[in-house]
Amino acid sequence: MYCKRCGQVIPDSAVACPSCGSMVSGGALDGEEAVSIGDWLLTLFLVGIPIVGFILLLVWAFSGSTNSSKQNWARAALIWAVIAIVLAVVFGGAAAALMARELSRLA
């Protein structure tokens, strides 16, 4: 097989060209099926359940058997969840400090 970008000969099992680094396949890895709309609907529903959703994100993000597109999505969702938690702690702490200050003025 030849690389579409640089024209070098690459092995049939390659995911990326060893010469230029461009991806050989356009989407999912060879032999991997795309995630169906029904699977995405179920995924989004399950992630909406508070504790179950977080556990499933961890499983999908770090499992070797998860579809690569779902795995990447789960990793991105976990990054956003961590950012949201940090912001909630920071703003929650600031709001608690302001309320404590105002309550101490009233007493």
PDB file of C-alpha atoms in Angstrom:
ATOM      1  CA  MET A   1       0.000   0.000   0.000  1.00  0.00           C
ATOM      2  CA  TYR A   2       1.158   3.561  -0.668  1.00  0.00           C
ATOM      3  CA  CYS A   3       0.733   6.666   1.481  1.00  0.00           C
ATOM      4  CA  LYS A   4      -1.748   9.089  -0.065  1.00  0.00           C
ATOM      5  CA  ARG A   5       0.241  12.065   1.235  1.00  0.00           C
ATOM      6  CA  CYS A   6       3.904  11.290   0.493  1.00  0.00           C
ATOM      7  CA  GLY A   7       3.690   8.238  -1.796  1.00  0.00           C
ATOM      8  CA  GLN A   8       5.989   6.012   0.282  1.00  0.00           C
ATOM      9  CA  VAL A   9       5.366   2.273   0.515  1.00  0.00           C
ATOM     10  CA  ILE A  10       3.806   1.366   3.870  1.00  0.00           C
ATOM     11  CA  PRO A  11       2.752  -1.984   5.372  1.00  0.00           C
ATOM     12  CA  ASP A  12      -0.905  -2.969   4.984  1.00  0.00           C
ATOM     13  CA  SER A  13      -1.316  -3.176   8.767  1.00  0.00           C
ATOM     14  CA  ALA A  14      -0.006   0.367   9.388  1.00  0.00           C
ATOM     15  CA  VAL A  15      -2.278   2.941  10.982  1.00  0.00           C
ATOM     16  CA  ALA A  16       0.042   5.847  10.163  1.00  0.00           C
ATOM     17  CA  CYS A  17       2.732   6.383   7.527  1.00  0.00           C
ATOM     18  CA  PRO A  18       6.196   5.812   9.033  1.00  0.00           C
ATOM     19  CA  SER A  19       7.639   8.426   6.683  1.00  0.00           C
ATOM     20  CA  CYS A  20       5.330  11.428   7.066  1.00  0.00           C
ATOM     21  CA  GLY A  21       3.110  10.371   9.993  1.00  0.00           C
ATOM     22  CA  SER A  22      -0.236  10.905   8.233  1.00  0.00           C
ATOM     23  CA  MET A  23      -3.097   8.604   9.207  1.00  0.00           C
ATOM     24  CA  VAL A  24      -3.739   5.784   6.758  1.00  0.00           C
ATOM     25  CA  SER A  25      -7.420   5.254   7.530  1.00  0.00           C
ATOM     26  CA  GLY A  26      -9.843   8.145   7.564  1.00  0.00           C
ATOM     27  CA  GLY A  27     -11.909   7.348  10.640  1.00  0.00           C
ATOM     28  CA  ALA A  28     -12.120   4.335  12.846  1.00  0.00           C
ATOM     29  CA  LEU A  29      -9.216   1.917  12.936  1.00  0.00           C
ATOM     30  CA  ASP A  30      -9.211  -0.967  10.466  1.00  0.00           C
ATOM     31  CA  GLY A  31     -11.671  -3.649  11.516  1.00  0.00           C
ATOM     32  CA  GLU A  32     -13.448  -1.331  13.958  1.00  0.00           C
ATOM     33  CA  GLU A  33     -17.081  -0.470  13.349  1.00  0.00           C
ATOM     34  CA  ALA A  34     -18.463   3.021  13.815  1.00  0.00           C
ATOM     35  CA  VAL A  35     -20.600   3.621  16.884  1.00  0.00           C
ATOM     36  CA  SER A  36     -24.267   3.621  15.831  1.00  0.00           C
ATOM     37  CA  ILE A  37     -26.763   6.346  16.644  1.00  0.00           C
ATOM     38  CA  GLY A  38     -28.587   3.988  18.995  1.00  0.00           C
ATOM     39  CA  ASP A  39     -25.353   3.295  20.881  1.00  0.00           C
ATOM     40  CA  TRP A  40     -24.684   7.032  21.176  1.00  0.00           C
ATOM     41  CA  LEU A  41     -28.233   7.642  22.458  1.00  0.00           C
ATOM     42  CA  LEU A  42     -27.775   4.960  25.116  1.00  0.00           C
ATOM     43  CA  THR A  43     -24.314   6.303  25.963  1.00  0.00           C
ATOM     44  CA  LEU A  44     -25.602   9.851  26.480  1.00  0.00           C
ATOM     45  CA  PHE A  45     -28.545   8.577  28.542  1.00  0.00           C
ATOM     46  CA  LEU A  46     -26.296   6.525  30.834  1.00  0.00           C
ATOM     47  CA  VAL A  47     -23.784   9.346  31.273  1.00  0.00           C
ATOM     48  CA  GLY A  48     -26.656  11.538  32.480  1.00  0.00           C
ATOM     49  CA  ILE A  49     -27.120   9.328  35.551  1.00  0.00           C
ATOM     50  CA  PRO A  50     -24.910  11.036  38.182  1.00  0.00           C
ATOM     51  CA  ILE A  51     -22.666   8.374  39.749  1.00  0.00           C
ATOM     52  CA  VAL A  52     -23.214   5.660  37.131  1.00  0.00           C
ATOM     53  CA  GLY A  53     -22.284   8.079  34.348  1.00  0.00           C
ATOM     54  CA  PHE A  54     -18.967   9.015  35.946  1.00  0.00           C
ATOM     55  CA  ILE A  55     -18.059   5.362  36.499  1.00  0.00           C
ATOM     56  CA  LEU A  56     -18.967   4.509  32.902  1.00  0.00           C
ATOM     57  CA  LEU A  57     -16.838   7.402  31.627  1.00  0.00           C
ATOM     58  CA  LEU A  58     -13.876   5.989  33.539  1.00  0.00           C
ATOM     59  CA  VAL A  59     -14.498   2.498  32.139  1.00  0.00           C
ATOM     60  CA  TRP A  60     -14.909   3.716  28.554  1.00  0.00           C
ATOM     61  CA  ALA A  61     -11.933   6.088  28.762  1.00  0.00           C
ATOM     62  CA  PHE A  62      -9.435   3.522  30.035  1.00  0.00           C
ATOM     63  CA  SER A  63     -10.747   0.213  28.688  1.00  0.00           C
ATOM     64  CA  GLY A  64      -8.835  -1.428  25.875  1.00  0.00           C
ATOM     65  CA  SER A  65     -11.962  -2.955  24.349  1.00  0.00           C
ATOM     66  CA  THR A  66     -13.887   0.321  23.878  1.00  0.00           C
ATOM     67  CA  ASN A  67     -14.356   1.721  20.363  1.00  0.00           C
ATOM     68  CA  SER A  68     -11.684   4.383  19.741  1.00  0.00           C
ATOM     69  CA  SER A  69     -14.157   7.166  18.987  1.00  0.00           C
ATOM     70  CA  LYS A  70     -16.140   6.440  22.171  1.00  0.00           C
ATOM     71  CA  GLN A  71     -12.897   6.169  24.128  1.00  0.00           C
ATOM     72  CA  ASN A  72     -11.706   9.571  22.896  1.00  0.00           C
ATOM     73  CA  TRP A  73     -15.119  11.088  23.642  1.00  0.00           C
ATOM     74  CA  ALA A  74     -15.073   9.641  27.173  1.00  0.00           C
ATOM     75  CA  ARG A  75     -11.589  11.041  27.795  1.00  0.00           C
ATOM     76  CA  ALA A  76     -12.659  14.481  26.600  1.00  0.00           C
ATOM     77  CA  ALA A  77     -15.797  14.305  28.767  1.00  0.00           C
ATOM     78  CA  LEU A  78     -13.666  13.394  31.791  1.00  0.00           C
ATOM     79  CA  ILE A  79     -11.394  16.373  31.172  1.00  0.00           C
ATOM     80  CA  TRP A  80     -14.443  18.680  31.056  1.00  0.00           C
ATOM     81  CA  ALA A  81     -15.814  17.031  34.220  1.00  0.00           C
ATOM     82  CA  VAL A  82     -12.558  17.681  36.077  1.00  0.00           C
ATOM     83  CA  ILE A  83     -12.555  21.315  34.901  1.00  0.00           C
ATOM     84  CA  ALA A  84     -16.179  21.706  36.057  1.00  0.00           C
ATOM     85  CA  ILE A  85     -15.404  20.181  39.460  1.00  0.00           C
ATOM     86  CA  VAL A  86     -12.396  22.466  39.984  1.00  0.00           C
ATOM     87  CA  LEU A  87     -14.427  25.540  39.016  1.00  0.00           C
ATOM     88  CA  ALA A  88     -17.300  24.467  41.297  1.00  0.00           C
ATOM     89  CA  VAL A  89     -14.911  24.088  44.230  1.00  0.00           C
ATOM     90  CA  VAL A  90     -13.264  27.454  43.575  1.00  0.00           C
ATOM     91  CA  PHE A  91     -16.516  29.385  43.109  1.00  0.00           C
ATOM     92  CA  GLY A  92     -18.262  27.450  45.889  1.00  0.00           C
ATOM     93  CA  GLY A  93     -15.426  28.254  48.271  1.00  0.00           C
ATOM     94  CA  ALA A  94     -15.523  31.929  47.302  1.00  0.00           C
ATOM     95  CA  ALA A  95     -19.294  32.046  47.820  1.00  0.00           C
ATOM     96  CA  ALA A  96     -18.988  30.310  51.206  1.00  0.00           C
ATOM     97  CA  ALA A  97     -16.287  32.767  52.285  1.00  0.00           C
ATOM     98  CA  LEU A  98     -18.441  35.727  51.274  1.00  0.00           C
ATOM     99  CA  MET A  99     -21.459  34.351  53.152  1.00  0.00           C
ATOM    100  CA  ALA A 100     -19.358  33.625  56.235  1.00  0.00           C
ATOM    101  CA  ARG A 101     -18.010  37.189  56.164  1.00  0.00           C
ATOM    102  CA  GLU A 102     -21.509  38.658  55.884  1.00  0.00           C
ATOM    103  CA  LEU A 103     -22.839  36.423  58.659  1.00  0.00           C
ATOM    104  CA  SER A 104     -20.001  37.478  60.942  1.00  0.00           C
ATOM    105  CA  ARG A 105     -20.903  41.133  60.333  1.00  0.00           C
ATOM    106  CA  LEU A 106     -24.502  40.485  61.359  1.00  0.00           C
ATOM    107  CA  ALA A 107     -23.528  38.859  64.642  1.00  0.00           C
TER     108      ALA A 107
END
